[in-house]
Amino acid sequence: MTKINEKTVQSMKQNLILGLSLKEACELEDISTSTWRRYEGKHPEIRRKRKQWQKALIIRSKVIIANKVFDKKKPSGYYAQYILDRELERETKNAQNALTRANARKINAEIERIKAETKRLNSNDEGITKIVFSDDMKPDKEDDSKQKGSEDDGADTKPK
């Protein structure tokens, strides 16, 4: 069993700040992720710190990019464009997610309507008119040869 000490914790901190995943950092320290998680269970403050360490690289990167954009001597259009592109991606993703959720709600409402309609049609309630749709129904051929129409030729237009 590997004993986790202060040196291991500091090394894990550095590895996580550099952007390694928990699994990768544990592999470098030659400990299993389950051992690390058990250690975190006994030391909840380390778990909170680990989450901060894992976000440190992203936060630092955002600060560097912001500093490049706001540099008074030489502001960077490249980094400004990068930020705008990331924001556009985020907004697009949010809009797509909202549309997906709306479509799911619409589909669920349609399913509920169909279930209710099916239940109503399957009930023996005489107050409901049952409608049957079928693409296979073919109209009967009518024999019009034996029908006799009016013999009036329509010449007499005066009322009788």
mmCIF file of C-alpha atoms in Angstrom:
data_model
loop_
_atom_site.group_PDB
_atom_site.id
_atom_site.type_symbol
_atom_site.label_atom_id
_atom_site.label_comp_id
_atom_site.label_asym_id
_atom_site.label_seq_id
_atom_site.Cartn_x
_atom_site.Cartn_y
_atom_site.Cartn_z
ATOM 1 C CA MET A 1 0.000 0.000 0.000
ATOM 2 C CA THR A 2 1.390 3.381 -1.017
ATOM 3 C CA LYS A 3 1.506 5.989 1.692
ATOM 4 C CA ILE A 4 0.632 9.501 0.545
ATOM 5 C CA ASN A 5 2.730 12.167 2.235
ATOM 6 C CA GLU A 6 3.223 15.937 1.902
ATOM 7 C CA LYS A 7 5.794 15.451 -0.892
ATOM 8 C CA THR A 8 3.271 13.369 -2.875
ATOM 9 C CA VAL A 9 0.577 16.014 -2.366
ATOM 10 C CA GLN A 10 2.909 18.793 -3.586
ATOM 11 C CA SER A 11 3.915 16.750 -6.613
ATOM 12 C CA MET A 12 0.239 16.033 -7.394
ATOM 13 C CA LYS A 13 -0.473 19.756 -7.087
ATOM 14 C CA GLN A 14 2.235 20.613 -9.632
ATOM 15 C CA ASN A 15 1.093 17.919 -12.039
ATOM 16 C CA LEU A 16 -2.546 19.026 -11.860
ATOM 17 C CA ILE A 17 -1.635 22.704 -12.266
ATOM 18 C CA LEU A 18 0.274 21.759 -15.423
ATOM 19 C CA GLY A 19 -2.985 20.385 -16.832
ATOM 20 C CA LEU A 20 -2.562 16.646 -16.297
ATOM 21 C CA SER A 21 -5.680 14.648 -15.513
ATOM 22 C CA LEU A 22 -6.039 13.053 -12.106
ATOM 23 C CA LYS A 23 -5.334 9.647 -13.633
ATOM 24 C CA GLU A 24 -2.164 10.897 -15.335
ATOM 25 C CA ALA A 25 -0.911 12.647 -12.193
ATOM 26 C CA CYS A 26 -1.510 9.505 -10.123
ATOM 27 C CA GLU A 27 0.362 7.395 -12.673
ATOM 28 C CA LEU A 28 3.368 9.731 -12.427
ATOM 29 C CA GLU A 29 3.314 9.359 -8.636
ATOM 30 C CA ASP A 30 2.899 5.586 -8.944
ATOM 31 C CA ILE A 31 -0.356 5.532 -6.983
ATOM 32 C CA SER A 32 -3.807 4.411 -8.063
ATOM 33 C CA THR A 33 -6.609 6.915 -8.459
ATOM 34 C CA SER A 34 -8.625 4.947 -5.892
ATOM 35 C CA THR A 35 -5.777 5.399 -3.367
ATOM 36 C CA TRP A 36 -5.777 9.146 -4.051
ATOM 37 C CA ARG A 37 -9.566 9.339 -3.729
ATOM 38 C CA ARG A 38 -9.457 7.463 -0.402
ATOM 39 C CA TYR A 39 -6.846 9.969 0.762
ATOM 40 C CA GLU A 40 -9.131 12.814 -0.321
ATOM 41 C CA GLY A 41 -11.979 11.159 1.592
ATOM 42 C CA LYS A 42 -9.917 11.383 4.773
ATOM 43 C CA HIS A 43 -8.689 14.908 3.885
ATOM 44 C CA PRO A 44 -11.610 16.848 2.341
ATOM 45 C CA GLU A 45 -9.573 20.079 2.212
ATOM 46 C CA ILE A 46 -7.208 18.358 -0.270
ATOM 47 C CA ARG A 47 -10.168 17.478 -2.472
ATOM 48 C CA ARG A 48 -11.267 21.134 -2.542
ATOM 49 C CA LYS A 49 -7.712 22.215 -3.341
ATOM 50 C CA ARG A 50 -7.393 19.594 -6.088
ATOM 51 C CA LYS A 51 -10.408 21.033 -7.853
ATOM 52 C CA GLN A 52 -8.746 24.461 -7.717
ATOM 53 C CA TRP A 53 -5.442 23.039 -8.963
ATOM 54 C CA GLN A 54 -7.201 21.419 -11.908
ATOM 55 C CA LYS A 55 -8.725 24.771 -12.907
ATOM 56 C CA ALA A 56 -5.503 26.778 -12.399
ATOM 57 C CA LEU A 57 -4.109 26.282 -15.917
ATOM 58 C CA ILE A 58 -7.315 27.419 -17.591
ATOM 59 C CA ILE A 59 -7.666 30.415 -15.275
ATOM 60 C CA ARG A 60 -4.044 31.437 -15.816
ATOM 61 C CA SER A 61 -4.456 31.084 -19.572
ATOM 62 C CA LYS A 62 -7.512 33.330 -19.513
ATOM 63 C CA VAL A 63 -5.576 35.944 -17.516
ATOM 64 C CA ILE A 64 -2.686 35.880 -20.016
ATOM 65 C CA ILE A 65 -5.075 36.238 -22.962
ATOM 66 C CA ALA A 66 -6.914 39.102 -21.241
ATOM 67 C CA ASN A 67 -3.594 40.851 -20.556
ATOM 68 C CA LYS A 68 -2.666 40.517 -24.244
ATOM 69 C CA VAL A 69 -5.974 42.054 -25.281
ATOM 70 C CA PHE A 70 -5.648 44.945 -22.803
ATOM 71 C CA ASP A 71 -1.932 45.590 -23.385
ATOM 72 C CA LYS A 72 -1.667 49.375 -23.723
ATOM 73 C CA LYS A 73 1.555 49.308 -25.733
ATOM 74 C CA LYS A 74 0.618 46.589 -28.194
ATOM 75 C CA PRO A 75 -2.919 45.191 -27.896
ATOM 76 C CA SER A 76 -3.340 41.862 -29.663
ATOM 77 C CA GLY A 77 -6.069 41.526 -32.250
ATOM 78 C CA TYR A 78 -5.275 37.818 -32.486
ATOM 79 C CA TYR A 79 -6.131 37.175 -28.847
ATOM 80 C CA ALA A 80 -9.193 39.418 -29.043
ATOM 81 C CA GLN A 81 -10.415 37.374 -32.001
ATOM 82 C CA TYR A 82 -9.688 34.186 -30.056
ATOM 83 C CA ILE A 83 -11.903 35.378 -27.203
ATOM 84 C CA LEU A 84 -14.704 36.355 -29.570
ATOM 85 C CA ASP A 85 -14.498 32.987 -31.342
ATOM 86 C CA ARG A 86 -14.716 31.107 -28.031
ATOM 87 C CA GLU A 87 -17.683 33.238 -26.978
ATOM 88 C CA LEU A 88 -19.439 32.563 -30.280
ATOM 89 C CA GLU A 89 -18.839 28.817 -29.840
ATOM 90 C CA ARG A 90 -20.263 28.985 -26.314
ATOM 91 C CA GLU A 91 -23.347 30.899 -27.442
ATOM 92 C CA THR A 92 -23.876 28.507 -30.367
ATOM 93 C CA LYS A 93 -23.618 25.505 -28.069
ATOM 94 C CA ASN A 94 -26.087 27.077 -25.622
ATOM 95 C CA ALA A 95 -28.532 27.820 -28.444
ATOM 96 C CA GLN A 96 -28.220 24.272 -29.793
ATOM 97 C CA ASN A 97 -28.824 22.861 -26.325
ATOM 98 C CA ALA A 98 -31.895 25.069 -25.864
ATOM 99 C CA LEU A 99 -33.253 23.939 -29.233
ATOM 100 C CA THR A 100 -32.625 20.291 -28.376
ATOM 101 C CA ARG A 101 -34.460 20.700 -25.051
ATOM 102 C CA ALA A 102 -37.390 22.428 -26.800
ATOM 103 C CA ASN A 103 -37.604 19.643 -29.391
ATOM 104 C CA ALA A 104 -37.521 17.022 -26.630
ATOM 105 C CA ARG A 105 -40.386 18.793 -24.810
ATOM 106 C CA LYS A 106 -42.365 18.942 -28.072
ATOM 107 C CA ILE A 107 -41.808 15.235 -28.746
ATOM 108 C CA ASN A 108 -42.779 14.312 -25.185
ATOM 109 C CA ALA A 109 -45.963 16.384 -25.446
ATOM 110 C CA GLU A 110 -46.819 14.668 -28.737
ATOM 111 C CA ILE A 111 -46.210 11.248 -27.151
ATOM 112 C CA GLU A 112 -48.543 12.117 -24.278
ATOM 113 C CA ARG A 113 -51.200 13.343 -26.726
ATOM 114 C CA ILE A 114 -50.947 10.121 -28.734
ATOM 115 C CA LYS A 115 -51.180 8.018 -25.569
ATOM 116 C CA ALA A 116 -54.295 9.900 -24.450
ATOM 117 C CA GLU A 117 -55.877 9.593 -27.905
ATOM 118 C CA THR A 118 -55.075 5.874 -28.048
ATOM 119 C CA LYS A 119 -56.557 5.347 -24.596
ATOM 120 C CA ARG A 120 -59.700 7.209 -25.614
ATOM 121 C CA LEU A 121 -60.058 5.233 -28.841
ATOM 122 C CA ASN A 122 -59.518 1.926 -27.048
ATOM 123 C CA SER A 123 -62.126 2.686 -24.406
ATOM 124 C CA ASN A 124 -65.709 1.499 -24.849
ATOM 125 C CA ASP A 125 -67.100 4.982 -24.331
ATOM 126 C CA GLU A 126 -70.027 5.361 -26.745
ATOM 127 C CA GLY A 127 -69.803 9.165 -26.605
ATOM 128 C CA ILE A 128 -66.615 9.142 -28.647
ATOM 129 C CA THR A 129 -66.635 8.892 -32.402
ATOM 130 C CA LYS A 130 -63.928 6.535 -33.513
ATOM 131 C CA ILE A 131 -62.035 7.480 -36.630
ATOM 132 C CA VAL A 132 -60.066 4.941 -38.575
ATOM 133 C CA PHE A 133 -57.454 5.968 -41.107
ATOM 134 C CA SER A 134 -56.114 3.449 -43.562
ATOM 135 C CA ASP A 135 -54.059 3.792 -46.680
ATOM 136 C CA ASP A 136 -55.139 0.322 -47.777
ATOM 137 C CA MET A 137 -58.839 1.110 -48.193
ATOM 138 C CA LYS A 138 -59.900 1.242 -51.835
ATOM 139 C CA PRO A 139 -63.241 2.669 -52.975
ATOM 140 C CA ASP A 140 -65.732 0.262 -54.547
ATOM 141 C CA LYS A 141 -66.324 0.659 -58.282
ATOM 142 C CA GLU A 142 -69.776 2.019 -58.995
ATOM 143 C CA ASP A 143 -71.830 0.805 -61.926
ATOM 144 C CA ASP A 144 -73.301 3.992 -63.405
ATOM 145 C CA SER A 145 -74.752 2.252 -66.489
ATOM 146 C CA LYS A 146 -78.045 1.304 -64.776
ATOM 147 C CA GLN A 147 -78.786 4.754 -63.370
ATOM 148 C CA LYS A 148 -81.525 6.742 -65.040
ATOM 149 C CA GLY A 149 -81.242 10.489 -65.061
ATOM 150 C CA SER A 150 -83.873 13.157 -65.742
ATOM 151 C CA GLU A 151 -85.398 13.046 -69.224
ATOM 152 C CA ASP A 152 -86.007 16.791 -69.176
ATOM 153 C CA ASP A 153 -83.916 18.402 -71.912
ATOM 154 C CA GLY A 154 -83.894 21.765 -70.101
ATOM 155 C CA ALA A 155 -85.558 23.648 -73.010
ATOM 156 C CA ASP A 156 -88.595 24.725 -70.973
ATOM 157 C CA THR A 157 -87.338 27.395 -68.609
ATOM 158 C CA LYS A 158 -90.745 28.734 -67.582
ATOM 159 C CA PRO A 159 -92.070 27.566 -64.244
ATOM 160 C CA LYS A 160 -95.038 25.214 -64.463
#
